[in-house]
Amino acid sequence: MSELSTEDIDHLTKLARLTLSAEEKDKFASQLPEILEFVDQLSVVANMLAEPQVTAVPLAKLRNDEEAGTKLSLEELKQLAPAWNNNQVEVPAMFDK
Amino acid sequence: MSKLTATKGRSEHSDKTTAQNFSSNLNAFLHPELKPIEGGEGPLKGIRIAVKDNILVKDWPSTAGSKILEGFIASYDATVIKRLKMAGVELIGKTNMDEFGMGSSTENSVFGPTKNPWDQGRVPGGSSGGSAVAVAADLCEATLGSDTGGSIRQPAAFCGVTGLKPTYGAVSRYGLIALASSLDVIGPFARDAATVERVFSTIAGRDENDQTTIDYHYKSTEIDLSKLKVGLPKELWELEIDPEIKTAVQEMVNFLSAQGAKIIDVSLPSVVYALPAYYIIMPAEASVNLARYDGIRYQQSVRRDSQKLLERYLETRALFGTEVKRRILIGTYALSVGHYDAYYQTAVNVKDKITADHEQVFKEVDFLLTPTTPGLPFEFGAKSDPVEMYQSDLLTVAVNLAGVPALSLPCGFSQSGLPIGAQLIGAKQKENTLLSVAKQYQQETDWHLRRPFASNLQ
């Protein structure tokens, strides 16, 4: 397990699509390594554990038959996004023209 | 025995108006403009219930204590709400909470902290602090909260009420704003275990909208205390726990022993790793669940006029509070290439080991008994260091990782007049054991009947 530098935190912030205030940046520079040090206790037991599992809940249980249905009306759906155009959710362009 | 020392009746407040003023200072409720939804006919007719603000009630706001959900109005009822409405309850409002359930004090709510009615300079616990306070201050008969690492039990202990964290999958999460999906579960608070049981039996059971729910038909059972085996897990009792709390919970052990229950020292070797494993799994899942708040969905959207998607995305997500950002970053780190195996994978393996240890111990005993919290309710601002705050969950997180049910109930008071909670932990789907023990204990003691008003109005 590894250390966490200020550059690492900047990179994580970018990956997580977050914006940090100057105050948060300052705080996190000392707190995040402290939290990682705390969870690093697990490295002691990592090798003693059995077969790795991939998820916290077994996925086989989670399948359901897919059926089309109408649960919400258009008016209700429209409460779930801020901008609409012609019954479609309006989104800014992802790329520059 | 507690029956002799607790004072029955002292709790009643004489002046209703004073009590109401007192209640509004506590900041237990959000959205005060909401009109109650009247109950119909049904087995829970006459019961008034308030709901944690991360559970959807159709046509009501649901902010989860966050600025990022401002303006959002739920378009459907959570399954638990649908079931409560069918049972005839009156829904009276939404309760305050730590933002997205991240916290142990309700200090992380964007709407300001909820105060502990026993001492308004102290926290009520969290994240379901508002729900615990609403019951403690007699604002309603029952409330719903959610528990990911102790968010029902810890505030129940801090506020002197009874709270149940059900078996994972016993209650549908459909319509619950997700924190960590493999751990989250909805459960009730009330003054006594009998009311908790009535609400739990109404909301529990399979739901086609939540594939992690189990077939579960809860049945209330009268359990003979003299035939029970009670386990005291040494790894948890040996932790640094306030001596007053230890003494009060030990009194409850003595009570059970006097009723003929057999008290056995047991071991859960893996639980010492529960807290670090929890603080990997929870932020990892939270970082994924919170990706949906992007300024495109829900009503909150900063720079709606912006032509750049990324600008809107980043500036909307800047509305998250500091604790939320902290956990998203930890989760992102734990799930990134090169760290995934060392962190998430190891934590999931520890979770499996904790589950196995619990299964093993419940072959020997019927339930486990521990204190609910290592310390008494603390003062606002007392735990500014995140790791120190995380330690508040020391005695409760293993239960979520094991997926088993647990209940916190009042078992005494400190010299300073603050409530103390005991935690009963059962095998999966053994809520009936926990509730039966709690009901019998509450017939013989009156800790759960004490009200905070007398001590606060003096």
Coordinates of C-alpha atoms in Angstrom, one line a residue:
Chain A
M1 CA 0.0 0.0 0.0
S2 CA 1.3 3.4 -0.7
E3 CA 1.7 7.0 0.4
L4 CA -0.5 9.8 -0.8
S5 CA 1.1 13.0 -2.0
T6 CA -0.5 16.4 -2.9
E7 CA -0.2 15.5 -6.6
D8 CA -2.0 12.2 -5.9
I9 CA -4.9 14.0 -4.2
D10 CA -5.1 16.4 -7.2
H11 CA -5.2 13.4 -9.5
L12 CA -7.9 11.7 -7.4
T13 CA -9.9 14.9 -7.3
K14 CA -9.9 15.0 -11.1
L15 CA -10.8 11.3 -11.4
A16 CA -13.7 11.8 -9.0
R17 CA -14.9 14.9 -10.8
L18 CA -14.8 17.0 -7.7
T19 CA -13.7 20.6 -7.0
L20 CA -12.0 21.3 -3.7
S21 CA -11.8 24.6 -1.9
A22 CA -8.4 25.8 -0.8
E23 CA -9.3 25.0 2.8
E24 CA -10.4 21.4 1.8
K25 CA -7.1 20.9 -0.1
D26 CA -5.2 21.9 3.0
K27 CA -7.2 19.7 5.3
F28 CA -7.2 16.6 3.0
A29 CA -3.4 16.8 2.5
S30 CA -3.0 15.7 6.1
Q31 CA -6.3 13.8 6.7
L32 CA -6.4 11.5 3.7
P33 CA -2.9 9.9 4.4
E34 CA -4.1 9.5 8.0
I35 CA -7.2 7.7 6.9
L36 CA -5.2 5.5 4.6
E37 CA -2.8 4.7 7.4
F38 CA -5.8 3.6 9.5
V39 CA -7.3 1.3 6.9
D40 CA -3.8 -0.1 6.1
Q41 CA -4.2 -2.2 9.2
L42 CA -5.8 -4.7 6.8
S43 CA -2.5 -5.3 5.0
V44 CA -1.6 -7.5 8.0
V45 CA -4.4 -10.0 7.3
A46 CA -4.6 -9.7 3.5
N47 CA -2.5 -12.8 2.9
M48 CA -4.3 -14.9 5.6
L49 CA -7.6 -14.7 3.9
A50 CA -9.3 -17.3 1.7
E51 CA -10.3 -17.2 -2.0
P52 CA -11.0 -13.7 -3.2
Q53 CA -14.6 -12.6 -3.9
V54 CA -15.3 -10.0 -6.5
T55 CA -18.3 -8.2 -5.0
A56 CA -19.7 -7.6 -1.6
V57 CA -23.0 -9.1 -2.5
P58 CA -23.2 -12.3 -4.6
L59 CA -24.5 -11.2 -8.1
A60 CA -26.3 -14.4 -9.0
K61 CA -29.1 -13.4 -6.6
L62 CA -29.6 -10.1 -8.2
R63 CA -31.1 -11.0 -11.6
N64 CA -34.6 -10.1 -12.4
D65 CA -36.8 -10.7 -15.5
E66 CA -36.8 -7.6 -17.6
E67 CA -40.3 -6.3 -18.5
A68 CA -41.3 -3.1 -20.1
G69 CA -43.6 -1.0 -17.9
T70 CA -44.7 2.5 -17.2
K71 CA -44.0 3.5 -13.6
L72 CA -43.8 7.2 -14.0
S73 CA -45.7 9.7 -16.2
L74 CA -43.8 12.2 -18.4
E75 CA -44.7 15.0 -16.0
E76 CA -43.2 13.0 -13.1
L77 CA -40.1 12.2 -15.1
K78 CA -39.7 15.9 -15.8
Q79 CA -39.1 16.6 -12.2
L80 CA -36.1 14.4 -12.3
A81 CA -33.9 16.6 -14.5
P82 CA -33.4 20.4 -14.6
A83 CA -33.5 21.0 -18.4
W84 CA -35.7 19.6 -21.0
N85 CA -36.1 20.1 -24.8
N86 CA -38.8 18.4 -26.7
N87 CA -39.4 15.7 -24.1
Q88 CA -35.7 15.0 -24.0
V89 CA -33.2 15.8 -21.2
E90 CA -31.0 18.7 -22.4
V91 CA -27.3 18.2 -21.9
P92 CA -24.4 20.4 -22.9
A93 CA -22.0 19.1 -25.6
M94 CA -19.3 16.7 -24.4
F95 CA -16.7 17.8 -27.0
D96 CA -15.8 21.1 -28.6
K97 CA -17.0 21.5 -32.1
Chain B
M1 CA -31.8 -4.1 39.8
S2 CA -32.7 -1.2 37.6
K3 CA -36.4 -1.4 38.5
L4 CA -35.6 -0.2 41.9
T5 CA -33.4 2.7 41.0
A6 CA -35.2 4.2 38.0
T7 CA -37.8 6.7 38.9
K8 CA -41.1 6.2 37.2
G9 CA -43.2 9.2 36.4
R10 CA -40.6 11.9 36.9
S11 CA -40.5 12.0 33.1
E12 CA -43.9 13.6 32.5
H13 CA -43.7 17.3 31.5
S14 CA -46.4 19.5 32.9
D15 CA -46.4 22.3 30.4
K16 CA -47.1 21.3 26.8
T17 CA -46.2 24.7 25.3
T18 CA -42.8 24.8 27.0
A19 CA -42.3 21.3 25.6
Q20 CA -43.1 22.4 22.1
N21 CA -40.8 25.4 22.2
F22 CA -38.1 23.1 23.5
S23 CA -38.7 20.7 20.6
S24 CA -38.4 23.4 17.9
N25 CA -34.9 24.3 19.1
L26 CA -33.7 20.8 18.5
N27 CA -33.7 21.0 14.7
A28 CA -34.9 17.4 14.4
F29 CA -37.2 18.1 11.4
L30 CA -36.4 19.4 7.9
H31 CA -38.9 21.0 5.5
P32 CA -41.2 22.4 8.2
E33 CA -43.7 23.5 5.5
L34 CA -44.8 19.9 4.9
K35 CA -48.3 19.0 5.7
P36 CA -48.8 15.7 7.4
I37 CA -50.2 12.8 5.3
E38 CA -53.2 11.5 7.2
G39 CA -53.3 7.8 7.9
G40 CA -56.2 5.6 6.9
E41 CA -57.6 2.4 8.4
G42 CA -55.0 -0.3 9.2
P43 CA -53.1 -2.1 12.0
L44 CA -50.9 1.0 12.7
K45 CA -53.7 3.6 12.7
G46 CA -53.1 6.3 15.2
I47 CA -49.3 6.0 15.0
R48 CA -47.5 9.2 13.9
I49 CA -44.2 8.5 12.0
A50 CA -41.4 10.8 10.8
V51 CA -39.0 9.6 8.2
K52 CA -35.2 10.2 7.7
D53 CA -34.7 12.6 4.8
N54 CA -33.0 9.9 2.6
I55 CA -36.2 7.9 2.2
L56 CA -38.5 9.0 -0.6
V57 CA -42.1 10.0 0.1
K58 CA -44.0 10.9 -3.1
D59 CA -44.5 14.7 -3.6
W60 CA -42.2 15.5 -0.7
P61 CA -38.6 16.9 -0.9
S62 CA -35.8 14.5 -0.1
T63 CA -32.4 16.1 0.4
A64 CA -30.4 13.5 2.4
G65 CA -29.1 16.5 4.3
S66 CA -27.3 17.7 1.1
K67 CA -27.3 20.9 -0.9
I68 CA -27.0 18.9 -4.1
L69 CA -30.5 17.6 -3.8
E70 CA -32.1 21.0 -3.1
G71 CA -35.3 21.3 -5.2
F72 CA -35.7 17.6 -5.7
I73 CA -39.3 16.3 -5.1
A74 CA -39.7 12.5 -5.0
S75 CA -41.9 11.1 -7.7
Y76 CA -42.7 7.9 -6.0
D77 CA -43.0 6.3 -2.5
A78 CA -40.2 4.1 -1.2
T79 CA -41.5 0.6 -0.6
V80 CA -41.3 1.1 3.2
I81 CA -43.5 4.2 2.9
K82 CA -46.0 2.4 0.7
R83 CA -46.3 -0.3 3.4
L84 CA -46.6 2.2 6.2
K85 CA -49.3 4.1 4.3
M86 CA -51.2 0.8 3.8
A87 CA -51.0 0.1 7.5
G88 CA -52.7 3.4 8.3
V89 CA -49.9 5.5 9.8
E90 CA -49.9 9.3 9.7
L91 CA -46.6 10.6 8.2
I92 CA -45.7 13.8 9.9
G93 CA -42.4 14.9 8.3
K94 CA -38.8 14.4 7.4
T95 CA -35.9 14.3 9.8
N96 CA -32.4 15.7 9.8
M97 CA -29.3 13.7 9.1
D98 CA -25.7 13.8 8.2
E99 CA -25.2 14.5 4.5
F100 CA -25.9 11.2 2.6
G101 CA -25.6 9.4 6.0
M102 CA -21.9 10.2 6.3
G103 CA -21.3 11.0 10.0
S104 CA -21.9 10.0 13.5
S105 CA -23.2 13.2 15.0
T106 CA -25.6 14.9 12.5
E107 CA -23.1 17.8 12.4
N108 CA -22.6 17.1 8.7
S109 CA -26.1 18.2 7.7
V110 CA -26.2 21.2 5.4
F111 CA -29.2 22.3 7.4
G112 CA -27.3 22.6 10.7
P113 CA -26.9 20.1 13.4
T114 CA -29.7 18.4 15.4
K115 CA -29.3 18.8 19.2
N116 CA -29.5 16.1 21.8
P117 CA -32.6 16.8 24.0
W118 CA -30.8 15.5 27.1
D119 CA -28.1 18.2 26.8
Q120 CA -28.4 20.7 23.9
G121 CA -24.6 21.3 23.9
R122 CA -24.1 17.7 22.8
V123 CA -24.7 15.7 19.6
P124 CA -27.6 13.3 19.2
G125 CA -25.4 10.8 17.3
G126 CA -25.8 10.1 13.6
S127 CA -26.4 9.7 10.9
S128 CA -30.1 9.3 11.8
G129 CA -29.9 11.9 14.6
G130 CA -33.1 13.7 13.7
S131 CA -35.1 10.4 13.8
A132 CA -33.7 9.5 17.2
V133 CA -34.4 13.0 18.6
A134 CA -37.9 13.1 17.2
V135 CA -38.8 10.0 19.3
A136 CA -36.7 11.1 22.4
A137 CA -38.4 14.5 22.5
D138 CA -41.9 12.9 22.1
L139 CA -42.6 14.6 18.8
C140 CA -44.0 11.3 17.4
E141 CA -44.4 7.6 18.3
A142 CA -41.9 6.2 15.8
T143 CA -39.5 7.2 13.1
L144 CA -37.6 5.5 10.3
G145 CA -33.8 5.7 10.0
S146 CA -31.2 3.9 7.9
D147 CA -28.1 2.1 9.2
T148 CA -24.9 1.5 7.2
G149 CA -22.4 1.3 10.0
G150 CA -24.4 2.2 13.2
S151 CA -26.5 5.1 12.0
I152 CA -29.7 3.8 13.8
R153 CA -28.1 2.2 16.9
Q154 CA -25.6 4.9 17.9
P155 CA -28.2 7.8 17.8
A156 CA -30.7 5.5 19.6
A157 CA -28.1 5.0 22.4
F158 CA -27.2 8.7 22.5
C159 CA -30.9 9.8 22.8
G160 CA -32.2 7.1 25.1
V161 CA -34.6 5.4 22.6
T162 CA -34.9 1.9 21.1
G163 CA -33.7 1.4 17.5
L164 CA -33.5 -1.7 15.3
K165 CA -31.0 -2.4 12.5
P166 CA -32.6 -5.3 10.7
T167 CA -31.0 -8.2 8.9
Y168 CA -29.5 -7.0 5.5
G169 CA -32.2 -7.6 2.9
A170 CA -35.0 -7.9 5.4
V171 CA -36.3 -4.4 4.5
S172 CA -36.5 -3.1 0.9
R173 CA -34.0 -0.3 0.0
Y174 CA -36.2 0.8 -3.0
G175 CA -36.6 4.5 -2.5
L176 CA -33.7 4.8 -0.1
I177 CA -31.0 7.2 -1.3
A178 CA -28.0 4.9 -1.4
L179 CA -24.8 5.3 0.6
A180 CA -23.2 1.8 0.5
S181 CA -25.6 -0.6 -1.1
S182 CA -24.1 -3.8 0.3
L183 CA -24.5 -2.5 3.9
D184 CA -27.5 -0.1 3.9
V185 CA -30.7 -1.1 5.7
I186 CA -33.8 0.8 6.8
G187 CA -35.1 0.3 10.4
P188 CA -37.4 1.8 13.0
F189 CA -36.9 3.9 16.2
A190 CA -39.5 4.1 19.0
R191 CA -39.5 4.6 22.7
D192 CA -40.1 0.9 23.3
A193 CA -39.3 -2.4 21.6
A194 CA -43.0 -3.3 21.2
T195 CA -43.6 -0.3 18.9
V196 CA -40.3 -1.0 17.1
E197 CA -41.6 -4.5 16.4
R198 CA -45.0 -3.3 15.1
V199 CA -43.3 -1.0 12.6
F200 CA -40.6 -3.5 11.6
S201 CA -43.1 -6.3 11.0
T202 CA -45.0 -3.8 8.7
I203 CA -42.0 -2.8 6.5
A204 CA -40.1 -6.1 6.4
G205 CA -40.3 -8.7 3.6
R206 CA -39.5 -9.4 0.0
D207 CA -39.9 -6.6 -2.6
E208 CA -39.7 -7.2 -6.3
N209 CA -38.1 -3.7 -6.7
D210 CA -35.1 -4.7 -4.5
Q211 CA -33.4 -7.9 -5.6
T212 CA -31.4 -8.1 -2.4
T213 CA -34.5 -8.5 -0.3
I214 CA -35.1 -11.9 1.2
D215 CA -38.3 -13.9 1.7
Y216 CA -39.1 -13.0 5.3
H217 CA -42.3 -13.2 7.2
Y218 CA -41.6 -11.8 10.6
K219 CA -43.3 -13.5 13.5
S220 CA -43.4 -12.2 17.0
T221 CA -42.3 -14.9 19.5
E222 CA -42.3 -15.0 23.3
I223 CA -38.9 -16.3 24.2
D224 CA -38.2 -17.9 27.6
L225 CA -35.2 -15.9 29.0
S226 CA -34.2 -18.8 31.3
K227 CA -33.5 -21.0 28.2
L228 CA -31.3 -18.4 26.4
K229 CA -27.5 -18.4 26.0
V230 CA -26.1 -14.9 25.9
G231 CA -22.6 -14.3 24.4
L232 CA -20.3 -11.6 25.5
P233 CA -17.7 -11.1 22.6
K234 CA -14.4 -10.5 24.4
E235 CA -12.9 -8.5 21.4
L236 CA -15.6 -5.9 21.8
W237 CA -15.8 -5.8 25.6
E238 CA -12.0 -5.4 25.8
L239 CA -12.1 -2.2 23.7
E240 CA -11.6 1.2 25.3
I241 CA -15.1 1.9 26.7
D242 CA -16.4 4.5 29.1
P243 CA -16.5 2.8 32.5
E244 CA -20.0 4.1 33.2
I245 CA -21.2 2.5 30.0
K246 CA -19.6 -0.8 30.8
T247 CA -21.2 -0.8 34.3
A248 CA -24.7 0.0 32.9
V249 CA -24.5 -2.8 30.3
Q250 CA -23.0 -5.2 32.9
E251 CA -26.2 -4.5 34.9
M252 CA -28.2 -5.7 32.0
V253 CA -26.0 -8.9 31.9
N254 CA -26.8 -9.4 35.6
F255 CA -30.5 -8.9 34.9
L256 CA -30.5 -11.6 32.2
S257 CA -28.5 -13.9 34.4
A258 CA -31.0 -13.4 37.3
Q259 CA -33.7 -14.4 34.9
G260 CA -31.9 -17.7 34.3
A261 CA -30.1 -17.0 31.1
K262 CA -26.7 -18.5 30.6
I263 CA -23.9 -16.0 30.1
I264 CA -21.0 -17.2 28.0
D265 CA -17.7 -15.5 27.0
V266 CA -17.3 -15.8 23.2
S267 CA -14.8 -14.8 20.6
L268 CA -15.2 -13.1 17.2
P269 CA -11.5 -12.9 16.2
S270 CA -12.1 -11.0 13.0
V271 CA -14.1 -8.1 14.4
V272 CA -11.0 -6.1 15.3
Y273 CA -10.6 -5.5 11.5
A274 CA -14.2 -4.5 11.0
L275 CA -13.6 -0.7 11.3
P276 CA -10.8 -0.4 8.7
A277 CA -12.7 -2.8 6.3
Y278 CA -15.8 -0.7 6.7
Y279 CA -13.9 2.5 5.9
I280 CA -12.9 0.9 2.6
I281 CA -16.1 -0.8 1.5
M282 CA -18.4 2.1 2.5
P283 CA -16.4 5.0 0.7
A284 CA -15.8 2.7 -2.3
E285 CA -19.5 2.1 -2.8
A286 CA -20.4 5.6 -1.9
S287 CA -18.0 7.0 -4.5
V288 CA -19.8 5.0 -7.1
N289 CA -23.4 5.7 -5.8
L290 CA -22.7 9.5 -5.7
A291 CA -21.5 9.7 -9.3
R292 CA -25.1 10.2 -10.2
Y293 CA -25.2 13.8 -8.8
D294 CA -23.9 15.5 -11.9
G295 CA -26.1 18.5 -12.6
I296 CA -27.9 16.6 -15.4
R297 CA -30.2 14.6 -13.2
Y298 CA -32.3 15.9 -10.3
Q299 CA -33.1 19.6 -10.1
Q300 CA -29.9 21.0 -8.7
S301 CA -27.7 22.2 -11.5
V302 CA -25.0 24.9 -11.3
R303 CA -24.0 26.7 -14.6
R304 CA -27.1 25.5 -16.3
D305 CA -26.3 28.0 -19.1
S306 CA -22.8 26.5 -19.6
Q307 CA -22.1 25.0 -23.0
K308 CA -19.5 22.7 -21.5
L309 CA -20.6 19.5 -19.8
L310 CA -17.5 19.3 -17.6
E311 CA -18.1 22.8 -16.2
R312 CA -21.6 22.0 -15.2
Y313 CA -20.6 18.7 -13.7
L314 CA -17.7 20.1 -11.6
E315 CA -19.5 23.1 -10.4
T316 CA -22.6 21.2 -9.4
R317 CA -20.5 18.6 -7.5
A318 CA -18.7 21.4 -5.6
L319 CA -21.9 21.6 -3.6
F320 CA -21.0 18.3 -1.8
G321 CA -20.0 18.9 1.8
T322 CA -16.4 18.2 3.0
E323 CA -17.1 14.8 4.6
V324 CA -18.7 13.6 1.4
K325 CA -15.8 14.8 -0.7
R326 CA -13.4 13.1 1.7
R327 CA -15.1 9.8 1.4
I328 CA -15.5 10.0 -2.4
L329 CA -11.7 10.6 -2.7
I330 CA -10.9 7.6 -0.4
G331 CA -13.4 5.4 -2.4
T332 CA -11.9 6.5 -5.7
Y333 CA -8.4 5.7 -4.4
A334 CA -9.5 2.3 -3.1
L335 CA -11.1 1.3 -6.4
S336 CA -8.3 2.6 -8.7
V337 CA -6.0 0.4 -10.7
G338 CA -3.1 -0.9 -8.6
H339 CA -5.0 -0.3 -5.3
Y340 CA -8.1 -2.4 -5.9
D341 CA -6.7 -5.7 -4.7
A342 CA -4.9 -4.2 -1.7
Y343 CA -7.9 -2.3 -0.5
Y344 CA -11.4 -3.2 -1.8
Q345 CA -10.6 -6.9 -2.4
T346 CA -9.0 -7.4 1.0
A347 CA -11.9 -5.5 2.7
V348 CA -14.5 -7.8 1.0
N349 CA -12.5 -10.8 2.2
V350 CA -12.5 -9.5 5.7
K351 CA -16.2 -8.9 5.4
D352 CA -16.6 -12.6 4.5
K353 CA -14.5 -13.7 7.5
I354 CA -16.6 -11.5 9.8
T355 CA -19.8 -13.1 8.4
A356 CA -18.3 -16.6 9.0
D357 CA -17.2 -15.7 12.6
H358 CA -20.8 -14.6 13.4
E359 CA -22.3 -17.7 11.9
Q360 CA -20.0 -19.8 14.0
V361 CA -20.7 -17.9 17.2
F362 CA -24.5 -18.2 16.8
K363 CA -24.1 -22.0 16.8
E364 CA -23.1 -21.5 20.5
V365 CA -25.3 -18.7 21.7
D366 CA -28.7 -17.1 20.9
F367 CA -27.6 -13.5 20.9
L368 CA -24.6 -11.3 21.7
L369 CA -24.7 -8.4 24.2
T370 CA -22.3 -5.4 24.0
P371 CA -22.4 -1.7 24.7
T372 CA -23.7 0.3 21.7
T373 CA -21.1 3.0 21.8
P374 CA -17.7 3.3 23.4
G375 CA -18.4 6.8 24.8
L376 CA -21.2 9.1 26.0
P377 CA -22.8 11.7 23.7
F378 CA -20.0 14.2 23.0
E379 CA -20.1 18.0 22.6
F380 CA -20.5 19.7 19.3
G381 CA -17.1 20.1 17.5
A382 CA -15.4 17.7 19.9
K383 CA -14.3 15.3 17.2
S384 CA -12.8 17.3 14.4
D385 CA -10.4 14.6 13.4
P386 CA -12.2 12.2 10.9
V387 CA -10.5 9.0 12.2
E388 CA -11.5 9.9 15.8
M389 CA -15.1 10.4 14.6
Y390 CA -15.0 7.0 12.8
Q391 CA -14.1 5.4 16.2
S392 CA -17.7 6.2 17.3
D393 CA -18.7 3.2 15.1
L394 CA -16.3 0.8 16.7
L395 CA -19.0 -1.4 18.3
T396 CA -21.6 -1.2 15.5
V397 CA -19.9 -1.7 12.1
A398 CA -19.1 -5.4 12.4
V399 CA -22.9 -6.1 12.5
N400 CA -23.4 -4.4 9.1
L401 CA -20.5 -6.3 7.5
A402 CA -21.9 -9.6 8.9
G403 CA -25.4 -8.6 7.6
V404 CA -27.0 -9.6 11.0
P405 CA -29.7 -7.8 12.9
A406 CA -28.9 -5.7 16.1
L407 CA -31.0 -3.6 18.4
S408 CA -30.0 -0.8 20.8
L409 CA -32.0 -0.1 23.9
P410 CA -31.6 2.2 26.9
C411 CA -30.0 0.5 29.9
G412 CA -29.1 3.3 32.2
F413 CA -27.8 6.9 32.6
S414 CA -24.5 8.4 33.4
Q415 CA -23.9 10.4 36.5
S416 CA -24.2 13.5 34.3
G417 CA -27.7 12.4 33.2
L418 CA -26.8 11.2 29.7
P419 CA -28.5 8.0 28.3
I420 CA -26.6 4.8 27.8
G421 CA -27.5 2.1 25.2
A422 CA -26.9 -1.7 25.2
Q423 CA -26.7 -3.5 21.9
L424 CA -28.2 -7.0 21.3
I425 CA -26.9 -8.7 18.2
G426 CA -28.7 -11.8 16.7
A427 CA -28.2 -14.3 13.9
K428 CA -29.7 -13.5 10.5
Q429 CA -33.5 -13.2 10.7
K430 CA -33.6 -13.6 14.4
E431 CA -35.1 -10.2 15.1
N432 CA -37.7 -12.0 17.1
T433 CA -35.1 -13.1 19.7
L434 CA -33.8 -9.5 20.1
L435 CA -37.2 -7.9 20.2
S436 CA -38.6 -10.5 22.7
V437 CA -35.6 -10.0 25.0
A438 CA -35.9 -6.2 24.8
K439 CA -39.7 -6.3 25.5
Q440 CA -39.2 -8.4 28.6
Y441 CA -36.4 -6.2 29.8
Q442 CA -38.5 -3.1 29.3
Q443 CA -41.4 -4.7 31.3
E444 CA -39.0 -4.9 34.2
T445 CA -37.2 -1.6 33.8
D446 CA -38.2 1.9 32.9
W447 CA -35.0 3.5 31.4
H448 CA -36.9 3.7 28.1
L449 CA -39.7 5.7 29.7
R450 CA -37.6 8.6 30.9
R451 CA -38.1 11.9 29.2
P452 CA -35.4 14.5 28.7
F453 CA -37.7 17.5 29.5
A454 CA -37.4 17.5 33.3
S455 CA -33.6 17.8 33.3
N456 CA -33.6 20.4 30.5
L457 CA -36.3 22.7 31.7
Q458 CA -34.9 23.2 35.2

